Amino acid sequence: MRILKGNPVSRGIALAKGYIYRAFKADVHESYFESGQEAVMYKQFTDAVAAAEAELNAIVASLSAESPEKAKIFTAHIEILKDEEVAEEVKDMIFSSRAMPDYAVDMVFTEFALLLEKAKDPLIAARSADLRDVRNRVLRILKGEKEQNLANLREKVVVVAHDLLPSDTATLDRAHVMGIITEVGGATSHTAILAQSYKIPAVLGVPEATEIVKNGDMVILDAIKGEVLLEPDRTTIAEYEIKLEEFLKSEKQSAEFLNRIPLVASGERFSVGLNIGTTEPDEGFKYVDFVGLFRTEFVYMESEHMPTEDEQFAAYRKVLANAKGIPVTLRTLDIGGDKSLRYLALPKEDNPFLGNRALRLCLDMPEMFKTQLRAALRASAFGPMQIMFPMVGTMDDIRAGNAAVEEAKAELRAEGIPFDEKINIGIMIEIPSIAMIADMAAKETDFASVGTNDLTQYLHAVDRMNPKLTNYYQSSSPAMFRILGRIFKEYNEAGKPISVCGELAGDPLAAIVLFGLGLRKFSMNASNIAHVKRTLSLFTLAETEQIAKKVQNLSTEAEVITYLKAEVEKRS
Ligand code: PEP
Ligand code: MG
């Protein structure tokens, strides 16, 4: 038995066969064949199209019963495959220019995809992603590579991949993916967020996992400890079967807290918020008072082109409709660092996390920023919403962000387009420089939310994505609690709402301290709601205050965690 280590980003345990997933990468070069080969080359193309159609038919057949919505995606792919105009152009390139079939397919499909991208109607523009998908399928068949997709798996598996793209996760076969292991990605990567919202156990940042694990190997995924156990012996399997049962039992016990009003033992109320990344419905909406973080970058990442104002407006309205009247905190685009957009080439930076990311990038690209702000403001006419800027470091940032909002508002007013005139504008506190002047920030913002994922990274000077540095990435360190206490105090004294939307708010142990430090608004992924409500229900306000005082004077994070665990243990 071999044990690999990584970051447990979505709690749980899975026992299943490993499934190595390697996304196909089209590597096509301009190339031509000798005269006389036309018919042979054309047959390669038509054979590949026929094979692609057979694959798609099989997918549609297997999805129709359980997920007709997903099946529709693939039915649309069959239509693209049968498009006569596209096929004619490929034929023409093969016969007239003697282009190799893969080169012809790549050129023609890409050309059509680009044309669609420019369409005014967002629904038509969105079809360009489908065209690229179909192109990749045909190219893969031409290269003789086997099909791999995560949309329809035949058995229960633990997926092992280098990384998963939003397009892989969007159609993920949730009935068969028992666990996820990737070589890259940290607690706040796209894959982690999706795994949490789908409640799939995941361990990320396992170096060389796709080389070490073999297809079909028995895998135990311990996404509590952060371990991958390969080819475990019988005793270990038996041990883990019991652990899995215990885990499910404890999940069930916590689940009873989902619907309860969030109260501490002495009766004080707190609010629970939801963090979301997609515009899809999330069962968490039912159990929360607000959406504390809507990461809009996923709307951009899931698109093949820069989303237009109308597309964004439609996406934001959809989220408001899902939220059914609870207020939604829309965070403006946060890319750069670990998140990139395939259609926006950004210069390579030596220190991307300290670079031109998030609000800085938006201020640097005012037209792009304005498009988002206009879309968000327009959506605000359809439900309670507030806007929040990520990566604010100075008062200059706050003022520049606010000025951009004012400009967008003025335009909409002049055009007679309705929006919420009283919309609240706030900031994320995730850079220590703004945390240190939270008193001043509170005066010029309507609210703030603390991003503890980045705050940990910047306070401890540790790259949050580097799997080698997990020991240094200490979100529950005494230093973190001291700075958090300071932020809460300033905002509470100013009478401005303050919340935490970083991972720490969903960590039941840390939540005890945060409550004791004065926090009353906790925003988290759906999977943590029950645990936080249950743990906080065990403590009185006075106890949390005493605990908060104590942890700020312990010397290491390890001491803090041991102490907090013991306090919970005493009351369980
Ligand atoms: C954070 O930094 O804590 C946060 C919530 O934002 P993100 O993880 O998206 O950077
Ligand atoms: Mg952040």
Coordinates of C-alpha atoms and ligand atoms in Angstrom, one line a residue:
M1 CA 0.0 0.0 0.0
R2 CA 1.3 3.4 -0.9
I3 CA 0.1 6.7 0.7
L4 CA 0.1 10.0 -1.2
K5 CA -0.6 13.3 0.5
G6 CA -2.4 16.4 -0.6
N7 CA -4.9 19.1 0.5
P8 CA -8.3 17.9 1.6
V9 CA -10.5 20.6 0.1
S10 CA -13.9 18.9 0.2
R11 CA -14.5 16.7 3.2
G12 CA -15.4 13.0 2.9
I13 CA -14.2 9.5 2.2
A14 CA -14.4 7.5 -0.9
L15 CA -13.4 3.9 -1.8
A16 CA -13.5 3.2 -5.6
K17 CA -11.3 2.4 -8.6
G18 CA -9.0 5.1 -9.9
Y19 CA -9.9 6.7 -13.2
I20 CA -7.1 8.6 -14.9
Y21 CA -8.5 11.5 -16.8
R22 CA -6.4 13.2 -19.4
A23 CA -8.1 16.0 -21.2
F24 CA -7.4 15.8 -24.9
K25 CA -5.2 18.6 -26.2
A26 CA -5.5 19.4 -29.9
D27 CA -2.0 19.8 -31.3
V28 CA -2.5 20.7 -35.0
H29 CA 0.0 22.0 -37.4
E30 CA -0.4 23.4 -40.9
S31 CA 0.2 20.5 -43.2
Y32 CA -0.6 19.2 -46.7
F33 CA -0.6 15.9 -48.5
E34 CA 0.6 14.8 -51.9
S35 CA -1.7 15.0 -54.9
G36 CA -3.6 11.8 -55.6
Q37 CA -4.5 11.1 -51.9
E38 CA -7.6 13.3 -51.9
A39 CA -10.1 10.5 -51.7
V40 CA -8.2 8.6 -49.0
M41 CA -7.9 11.8 -46.9
Y42 CA -11.5 12.7 -47.3
K43 CA -12.5 9.2 -46.2
Q44 CA -10.5 9.7 -43.0
F45 CA -12.6 12.8 -42.3
T46 CA -15.9 11.2 -43.0
D47 CA -15.0 8.1 -41.0
A48 CA -14.0 10.3 -38.1
V49 CA -17.3 12.1 -38.3
A50 CA -19.2 8.8 -38.3
A51 CA -17.2 7.6 -35.3
A52 CA -17.9 10.9 -33.5
E53 CA -21.6 10.6 -34.2
A54 CA -21.6 7.1 -32.8
E55 CA -19.9 8.3 -29.6
L56 CA -22.4 11.1 -29.2
N57 CA -25.3 8.9 -29.8
A58 CA -24.1 6.5 -27.1
I59 CA -23.7 9.5 -24.7
V60 CA -27.2 10.8 -25.5
A61 CA -28.7 7.3 -25.0
S62 CA -27.0 6.9 -21.6
L63 CA -28.0 10.4 -20.4
S64 CA -31.5 10.7 -21.7
A65 CA -33.2 9.0 -18.8
E66 CA -31.4 10.5 -15.9
S67 CA -30.2 13.9 -17.1
P68 CA -32.2 15.1 -20.1
E69 CA -30.7 18.6 -19.7
K70 CA -27.2 17.2 -20.2
A71 CA -28.3 15.0 -23.0
K72 CA -29.5 18.1 -24.9
I73 CA -25.9 19.4 -24.9
F74 CA -24.8 16.3 -26.8
T75 CA -27.8 16.3 -29.1
A76 CA -26.7 19.8 -30.1
H77 CA -23.2 18.4 -30.8
I78 CA -24.7 15.9 -33.2
E79 CA -26.4 18.7 -35.1
I80 CA -23.1 20.6 -35.4
L81 CA -21.5 17.4 -36.7
K82 CA -24.1 17.2 -39.4
D83 CA -23.9 20.8 -40.4
E84 CA -23.6 20.8 -44.2
E85 CA -21.9 24.1 -44.5
V86 CA -19.1 23.1 -42.2
A87 CA -18.7 19.7 -43.8
E88 CA -18.6 21.3 -47.3
E89 CA -15.8 23.6 -46.3
V90 CA -13.7 20.8 -44.8
K91 CA -14.2 18.8 -48.0
D92 CA -13.2 21.8 -50.0
M93 CA -10.0 22.3 -48.1
I94 CA -9.1 18.7 -48.5
F95 CA -9.8 18.5 -52.3
S96 CA -8.8 22.0 -53.4
S97 CA -5.9 22.8 -51.0
R98 CA -4.8 19.3 -50.1
A99 CA -5.0 20.2 -46.5
M100 CA -4.5 17.3 -44.1
P101 CA -7.8 16.3 -42.5
D102 CA -6.9 17.4 -39.0
Y103 CA -5.6 20.8 -40.3
A104 CA -8.8 21.3 -42.4
V105 CA -11.0 20.4 -39.5
D106 CA -9.2 22.7 -37.1
M107 CA -9.3 25.6 -39.6
V108 CA -12.9 25.3 -40.5
F109 CA -14.4 24.6 -37.1
T110 CA -12.3 27.4 -35.5
E111 CA -13.4 29.8 -38.2
F112 CA -17.1 29.0 -37.6
A113 CA -16.6 29.2 -33.9
L114 CA -15.0 32.7 -34.2
L115 CA -17.9 33.8 -36.4
L116 CA -20.4 32.6 -33.8
E117 CA -18.6 34.3 -31.0
K118 CA -19.2 37.7 -32.7
A119 CA -23.0 37.1 -32.8
K120 CA -25.1 39.7 -31.0
D121 CA -27.5 37.1 -29.6
P122 CA -25.8 35.6 -26.5
L123 CA -27.4 32.2 -27.1
I124 CA -25.8 32.0 -30.6
A125 CA -22.5 33.2 -29.3
A126 CA -22.5 30.5 -26.6
R127 CA -22.7 27.9 -29.4
S128 CA -19.1 28.6 -30.3
A129 CA -18.0 26.6 -27.2
D130 CA -20.0 23.6 -28.6
L131 CA -18.3 23.9 -31.9
R132 CA -14.9 23.8 -30.3
D133 CA -15.9 20.8 -28.3
V134 CA -17.1 19.0 -31.5
R135 CA -13.8 20.0 -33.2
N136 CA -11.8 18.4 -30.4
R137 CA -13.8 15.2 -30.6
V138 CA -13.2 14.9 -34.4
L139 CA -9.5 15.8 -34.0
R140 CA -9.1 13.2 -31.2
I141 CA -10.6 10.5 -33.4
L142 CA -8.4 11.5 -36.3
K143 CA -5.4 11.1 -34.0
G144 CA -6.6 7.7 -32.9
E145 CA -7.0 8.6 -29.3
K146 CA -9.8 7.0 -27.1
E147 CA -12.7 9.0 -25.8
Q148 CA -12.5 10.2 -22.2
N149 CA -15.1 12.3 -20.6
L150 CA -16.5 12.8 -17.2
A151 CA -20.1 13.2 -18.2
N152 CA -21.1 9.5 -18.5
L153 CA -19.0 7.0 -16.6
R154 CA -19.9 3.3 -16.4
E155 CA -18.9 2.6 -12.8
K156 CA -18.2 4.5 -9.6
V157 CA -14.7 5.9 -9.7
V158 CA -12.3 8.3 -8.1
V159 CA -11.2 10.7 -10.9
V160 CA -7.4 11.4 -11.0
A161 CA -6.4 14.3 -13.2
H162 CA -3.7 16.9 -13.6
D163 CA -6.4 19.6 -13.2
L164 CA -10.1 19.9 -14.1
L165 CA -11.4 22.6 -16.4
P166 CA -14.7 24.3 -15.8
S167 CA -16.0 22.5 -19.0
D168 CA -15.0 19.1 -17.4
T169 CA -16.8 19.9 -14.2
A170 CA -19.9 21.4 -15.7
T171 CA -21.0 18.0 -17.1
L172 CA -19.5 15.9 -14.4
D173 CA -21.4 12.6 -13.8
R174 CA -22.2 13.1 -10.2
A175 CA -23.7 9.7 -9.7
H176 CA -20.4 8.0 -10.6
V177 CA -17.7 10.4 -9.5
M178 CA -17.0 9.4 -5.9
G179 CA -13.9 11.4 -5.4
I180 CA -11.5 13.8 -7.1
I181 CA -7.7 13.9 -7.0
T182 CA -5.8 16.5 -8.9
E183 CA -2.1 17.3 -9.1
V184 CA -2.6 21.0 -8.9
G185 CA -5.1 23.3 -7.2
G186 CA -5.6 24.5 -3.6
A187 CA -8.5 25.0 -1.3
T188 CA -10.0 27.8 -3.3
S189 CA -9.4 26.7 -6.8
H190 CA -12.3 26.2 -9.2
T191 CA -12.2 22.4 -8.7
A192 CA -12.3 22.7 -5.0
I193 CA -15.3 25.0 -5.1
L194 CA -17.2 22.7 -7.4
A195 CA -16.3 19.6 -5.4
Q196 CA -17.6 21.3 -2.3
S197 CA -20.8 22.4 -3.9
Y198 CA -21.4 18.9 -5.4
K199 CA -20.3 17.4 -2.0
I200 CA -17.7 15.2 -3.7
P201 CA -14.7 14.4 -1.5
A202 CA -11.5 15.9 -3.0
V203 CA -7.8 15.9 -2.3
L204 CA -5.9 18.4 -4.5
G205 CA -2.3 19.2 -5.0
V206 CA -1.1 15.5 -5.1
P207 CA 2.1 15.7 -7.1
E208 CA 2.4 13.2 -10.0
A209 CA -0.9 11.5 -9.1
T210 CA -1.7 10.8 -12.8
E211 CA 1.7 9.0 -13.1
I212 CA 1.5 7.1 -9.8
V213 CA -2.1 5.9 -9.8
K214 CA -3.0 3.4 -12.6
N215 CA -6.4 3.1 -14.2
G216 CA -8.4 0.6 -12.2
D217 CA -6.2 0.7 -9.1
M218 CA -8.2 0.4 -5.9
V219 CA -8.1 3.9 -4.2
I220 CA -9.1 5.1 -0.8
L221 CA -9.5 8.8 -0.7
D222 CA -9.4 10.2 2.8
A223 CA -10.4 13.8 2.2
I224 CA -10.5 14.5 5.9
K225 CA -6.8 13.8 6.5
G226 CA -5.7 14.6 3.0
E227 CA -4.4 11.2 2.0
V228 CA -4.7 8.9 -1.0
L229 CA -4.2 5.2 -0.1
L230 CA -3.3 3.1 -3.2
E231 CA -4.0 -0.6 -3.4
P232 CA -4.9 -0.9 0.3
D233 CA -4.8 -4.2 2.1
R234 CA -8.0 -5.9 3.3
T235 CA -7.6 -4.6 6.9
T236 CA -7.3 -1.0 5.7
I237 CA -10.3 -1.4 3.5
A238 CA -12.4 -2.8 6.4
E239 CA -11.2 0.1 8.6
Y240 CA -12.2 2.6 6.0
E241 CA -15.6 1.1 5.4
I242 CA -16.2 1.7 9.1
K243 CA -14.8 5.3 8.9
L244 CA -17.0 6.0 5.9
E245 CA -20.1 4.8 7.9
E246 CA -19.1 7.0 10.9
F247 CA -18.5 9.9 8.6
L248 CA -21.9 9.5 7.0
K249 CA -23.5 9.2 10.4
S250 CA -21.9 12.4 11.7
E251 CA -22.9 14.2 8.4
K252 CA -26.5 13.1 9.1
Q253 CA -26.4 14.3 12.6
S254 CA -25.1 17.7 11.5
A255 CA -27.6 17.8 8.7
E256 CA -30.4 18.0 11.3
F257 CA -29.0 21.5 12.0
L258 CA -29.4 22.6 8.4
N259 CA -32.9 24.0 8.9
R260 CA -32.4 25.3 12.4
I261 CA -32.2 29.0 13.2
P262 CA -28.5 29.7 13.8
L263 CA -28.1 30.4 17.5
V264 CA -25.3 30.0 20.1
A265 CA -26.2 28.3 23.4
S266 CA -26.9 31.6 25.2
G267 CA -29.5 32.5 22.5
E268 CA -27.7 35.1 20.4
R269 CA -28.4 34.9 16.7
F270 CA -25.9 34.9 13.9
S271 CA -26.5 34.8 10.1
V272 CA -25.3 32.2 7.7
G273 CA -24.6 33.1 4.1
L274 CA -23.8 31.0 1.0
N275 CA -20.8 31.2 -1.3
I276 CA -21.6 30.5 -4.9
G277 CA -19.5 30.2 -8.0
T278 CA -22.0 29.2 -10.7
T279 CA -25.4 30.5 -11.8
E280 CA -26.9 27.1 -11.2
P281 CA -29.4 26.5 -8.4
D282 CA -27.7 25.4 -5.2
E283 CA -29.5 23.5 -2.4
G284 CA -27.7 25.8 0.1
F285 CA -30.0 28.7 -0.8
K286 CA -32.7 27.1 1.3
Y287 CA -30.7 27.3 4.5
V288 CA -29.2 30.7 4.4
D289 CA -30.0 34.4 5.1
F290 CA -27.9 35.9 2.4
V291 CA -25.4 35.1 -0.4
G292 CA -22.1 36.5 1.0
L293 CA -20.0 35.8 -2.0
F294 CA -20.9 35.3 -5.6
R295 CA -17.6 34.7 -7.4
T296 CA -18.5 36.2 -10.8
E297 CA -15.2 35.2 -12.4
F298 CA -16.8 31.8 -13.1
V299 CA -19.3 33.4 -15.4
Y300 CA -16.2 34.6 -17.3
M301 CA -14.2 31.4 -17.0
E302 CA -17.1 29.2 -18.3
S303 CA -17.4 31.4 -21.4
E304 CA -15.4 31.1 -24.6
H305 CA -15.3 34.8 -25.0
M306 CA -15.5 37.9 -22.9
P307 CA -19.1 37.8 -21.7
T308 CA -21.2 40.8 -23.1
E309 CA -23.2 43.1 -20.9
D310 CA -26.4 41.3 -21.9
E311 CA -24.9 37.9 -21.1
Q312 CA -23.8 39.0 -17.7
F313 CA -27.1 40.7 -17.0
A314 CA -28.8 37.4 -17.8
A315 CA -26.4 35.4 -15.6
Y316 CA -26.8 37.8 -12.6
R317 CA -30.6 37.9 -12.9
K318 CA -30.5 34.1 -12.9
V319 CA -28.6 34.1 -9.6
L320 CA -31.1 36.6 -8.1
A321 CA -34.0 34.4 -9.2
N322 CA -32.3 31.3 -7.6
A323 CA -31.8 33.4 -4.4
K324 CA -35.5 34.1 -4.2
G325 CA -35.3 37.4 -2.4
I326 CA -32.3 36.9 -0.1
P327 CA -29.6 39.5 -0.7
V328 CA -26.8 38.6 -3.1
T329 CA -23.3 40.0 -2.8
L330 CA -21.9 40.1 -6.2
R331 CA -18.1 40.2 -6.2
T332 CA -16.6 41.9 -9.3
L333 CA -14.2 40.1 -11.5
D334 CA -11.3 38.5 -9.6
I335 CA -8.9 37.1 -12.1
G336 CA -5.1 37.0 -12.2
G337 CA -3.2 35.0 -9.7
D338 CA -4.4 31.4 -10.1
K339 CA -7.3 32.3 -12.3
S340 CA -7.0 33.1 -16.0
L341 CA -9.4 33.6 -19.0
R342 CA -8.5 31.7 -22.1
Y343 CA -9.6 34.6 -24.3
L344 CA -7.7 37.3 -22.4
A345 CA -4.0 37.1 -22.8
L346 CA -2.4 38.7 -19.7
P347 CA 1.4 39.4 -19.6
K348 CA 3.3 36.8 -17.6
E349 CA 4.3 38.2 -14.2
D350 CA 7.0 37.1 -11.8
N351 CA 4.7 37.2 -8.9
P352 CA 1.2 36.9 -10.1
F353 CA -0.4 36.9 -6.7
L354 CA 1.2 40.2 -6.0
G355 CA 0.5 41.4 -9.5
N356 CA -2.1 43.0 -11.6
R357 CA -5.1 41.0 -10.4
A358 CA -8.7 41.5 -9.4
L359 CA -9.7 45.1 -8.8
R360 CA -6.3 46.3 -10.0
L361 CA -6.8 44.6 -13.3
C362 CA -10.4 46.0 -13.6
L363 CA -9.2 49.5 -13.0
D364 CA -6.5 48.9 -15.6
M365 CA -9.2 47.8 -18.1
P366 CA -12.0 50.3 -17.5
E367 CA -14.2 49.2 -20.4
M368 CA -14.3 45.6 -19.2
F369 CA -15.0 46.8 -15.7
K370 CA -17.8 49.1 -16.8
T371 CA -19.5 46.3 -18.8
Q372 CA -19.6 44.3 -15.6
L373 CA -20.8 47.1 -13.4
R374 CA -23.5 48.1 -15.8
A375 CA -24.7 44.5 -16.0
A376 CA -24.7 44.2 -12.2
L377 CA -26.5 47.5 -11.7
R378 CA -29.1 46.6 -14.3
A379 CA -29.7 43.3 -12.5
S380 CA -30.0 45.1 -9.2
A381 CA -33.4 46.3 -10.4
F382 CA -34.6 42.7 -10.1
G383 CA -33.7 41.7 -6.6
P384 CA -31.7 42.7 -3.5
M385 CA -28.1 42.9 -4.4
Q386 CA -24.8 44.5 -3.3
I387 CA -21.5 44.9 -5.1
M388 CA -18.1 44.1 -3.6
F389 CA -14.6 44.7 -4.9
P390 CA -11.9 42.1 -4.4
M391 CA -8.2 42.8 -3.5
V392 CA -8.6 46.3 -2.1
G393 CA -5.3 47.5 -0.6
T394 CA -5.7 51.2 -0.1
M395 CA -8.2 54.0 0.2
D396 CA -7.2 54.9 -3.4
D397 CA -8.6 51.5 -4.5
I398 CA -11.9 52.1 -2.6
R399 CA -12.3 55.6 -4.2
A400 CA -11.4 54.4 -7.7
G401 CA -13.9 51.5 -7.4
N402 CA -16.6 53.7 -6.1
A403 CA -15.9 56.2 -8.9
A404 CA -16.3 53.5 -11.5
V405 CA -19.7 52.5 -10.1
E406 CA -20.8 56.2 -10.1
E407 CA -19.8 56.5 -13.8
A408 CA -21.8 53.3 -14.7
K409 CA -24.7 54.6 -12.7
A410 CA -24.6 58.0 -14.5
E411 CA -24.7 56.3 -17.9
L412 CA -27.6 54.1 -17.0
R413 CA -29.5 57.1 -15.6
A414 CA -28.9 59.0 -18.8
E415 CA -30.1 56.0 -20.8
G416 CA -33.2 55.7 -18.6
I417 CA -32.3 52.1 -17.6
P418 CA -33.5 51.2 -14.1
F419 CA -31.2 50.0 -11.3
D420 CA -31.2 50.1 -7.5
E421 CA -30.2 53.7 -6.7
K422 CA -29.5 52.7 -3.0
I423 CA -27.3 49.7 -3.8
N424 CA -24.6 49.1 -1.2
I425 CA -21.0 49.0 -2.4
G426 CA -18.5 47.2 -0.2
I427 CA -15.0 45.7 -0.2
M428 CA -13.2 42.5 0.5
I429 CA -10.7 42.8 3.2
E430 CA -8.0 40.4 2.2
I431 CA -4.8 42.5 2.1
P432 CA -3.3 43.4 5.5
S433 CA -2.7 47.0 4.4
I434 CA -6.5 47.7 4.3
A435 CA -7.1 45.6 7.4
M436 CA -4.8 47.9 9.3
I437 CA -6.9 51.0 8.4
A438 CA -10.3 49.3 8.6
D439 CA -11.5 52.3 10.6
M440 CA -11.0 54.5 7.6
A441 CA -12.2 51.9 5.1
A442 CA -15.4 51.6 7.1
K443 CA -16.2 55.3 6.6
E444 CA -16.1 55.0 2.8
T445 CA -17.7 51.6 2.3
D446 CA -21.2 50.4 3.0
F447 CA -20.0 47.0 4.2
A448 CA -17.0 44.6 4.1
S449 CA -16.4 40.9 3.9
V450 CA -13.1 39.4 4.9
G451 CA -11.4 37.0 2.4
T452 CA -9.5 34.9 4.8
N453 CA -8.0 32.8 2.0
D454 CA -6.0 35.7 0.6
L455 CA -5.6 37.3 4.0
T456 CA -3.8 34.2 5.2
Q457 CA -1.6 34.2 2.1
Y458 CA -0.7 37.9 2.4
L459 CA -0.3 38.0 6.2
H460 CA 1.9 34.9 6.3
A461 CA 3.6 35.6 2.9
V462 CA 2.8 32.1 1.7
D463 CA 1.6 31.2 -1.8
R464 CA -1.8 29.6 -1.3
M465 CA -1.5 27.4 -4.3
N466 CA 1.9 25.9 -3.5
P467 CA 1.3 22.3 -2.2
K468 CA 4.8 22.3 -0.6
L469 CA 3.9 25.2 1.7
T470 CA 0.7 23.9 3.2
N471 CA 2.3 23.9 6.7
Y472 CA 3.0 27.6 6.4
Y473 CA -0.5 28.5 5.2
Q474 CA -2.0 28.9 8.7
S475 CA -5.5 30.4 8.5
S476 CA -6.1 29.7 12.3
S477 CA -2.9 31.2 13.5
P478 CA -2.9 33.6 16.5
A479 CA -1.7 36.3 14.1
M480 CA -4.8 35.8 11.9
F481 CA -7.2 36.0 14.9
R482 CA -5.5 39.2 16.1
I483 CA -5.9 40.9 12.8
L484 CA -9.5 39.6 12.4
G485 CA -10.5 40.9 15.8
R486 CA -9.2 44.3 14.8
I487 CA -11.2 44.4 11.6
F488 CA -14.5 43.2 13.2
K489 CA -14.1 45.8 16.0
E490 CA -13.6 48.7 13.6
Y491 CA -16.6 47.8 11.4
N492 CA -18.8 46.9 14.4
E493 CA -18.0 50.3 16.0
A494 CA -18.7 52.1 12.7
G495 CA -22.1 50.3 12.6
K496 CA -21.3 48.9 9.1
P497 CA -22.0 45.2 8.3
I498 CA -19.0 42.9 8.4
S499 CA -18.9 39.3 7.3
V500 CA -16.3 36.6 6.5
C501 CA -16.6 34.8 3.2
G502 CA -13.2 33.1 3.2
E503 CA -13.0 29.4 4.0
L504 CA -12.4 30.2 7.7
A505 CA -16.1 31.1 8.2
G506 CA -17.1 27.6 7.2
D507 CA -14.5 26.0 9.5
P508 CA -16.5 25.0 12.6
L509 CA -13.5 25.4 15.0
A510 CA -12.5 28.8 13.7
A511 CA -16.1 29.9 13.7
I512 CA -16.1 29.6 17.5
V513 CA -13.3 32.2 17.7
L514 CA -14.8 34.4 15.0
F515 CA -18.1 34.6 17.0
G516 CA -16.1 35.5 20.1
L517 CA -14.3 38.2 18.2
G518 CA -17.6 39.8 17.3
L519 CA -18.5 38.3 13.9
R520 CA -22.2 37.7 13.3
K521 CA -22.2 37.1 9.6
F522 CA -20.6 33.8 8.3
S523 CA -20.7 33.0 4.6
M524 CA -19.6 29.6 3.4
N525 CA -20.1 26.7 1.0
A526 CA -23.3 24.8 1.4
S527 CA -21.4 21.7 2.7
N528 CA -20.3 23.6 5.8
I529 CA -23.6 25.1 6.9
A530 CA -24.8 22.3 9.1
H531 CA -21.4 21.8 10.8
V532 CA -21.0 25.5 11.7
K533 CA -24.6 25.8 13.1
R534 CA -24.1 22.6 15.1
T535 CA -20.7 23.6 16.6
L536 CA -21.7 27.1 17.5
S537 CA -24.9 25.8 19.2
L538 CA -22.6 24.2 21.8
F539 CA -21.1 27.5 23.1
T540 CA -22.4 30.5 24.9
L541 CA -21.4 34.0 23.9
A542 CA -19.3 34.4 27.0
E543 CA -17.5 31.2 26.3
T544 CA -16.7 32.1 22.8
E545 CA -15.3 35.5 24.0
Q546 CA -13.1 33.8 26.5
I547 CA -11.9 31.3 23.9
A548 CA -11.2 34.1 21.4
K549 CA -9.1 35.9 24.0
K550 CA -7.2 32.8 24.8
V551 CA -6.3 31.8 21.2
Q552 CA -4.8 35.2 20.5
N553 CA -2.3 34.5 23.2
L554 CA -1.4 30.9 22.2
S555 CA 1.9 30.8 20.3
T556 CA 1.2 28.5 17.4
E557 CA -1.6 27.4 15.1
A558 CA -1.2 23.8 16.2
E559 CA -1.8 24.9 19.8
V560 CA -4.9 26.8 18.8
I561 CA -6.4 23.8 16.9
T562 CA -5.6 21.3 19.7
Y563 CA -7.2 23.7 22.2
L564 CA -10.4 24.3 20.1
K565 CA -10.8 20.6 19.5
A566 CA -10.7 19.9 23.2
E567 CA -13.3 22.6 23.9
V568 CA -15.7 21.0 21.3
E569 CA -15.0 17.5 22.6
K570 CA -15.9 18.6 26.2
R571 CA -19.4 19.6 24.9
S572 CA -20.1 16.9 22.4
Ligands
PEP1 C1 -10.7 34.9 -0.1 O1 -9.7 35.3 -0.5 O2 -10.9 34.5 1.1 C2 -11.9 34.8 -0.9 C3 -13.1 34.5 -0.4 O3 -11.8 35.0 -2.2 P1 -11.1 34.0 -3.2 O4 -10.9 32.7 -2.5 O5 -12.0 33.8 -4.4 O6 -9.8 34.6 -3.6
MG2 MG -9.6 36.4 -2.4

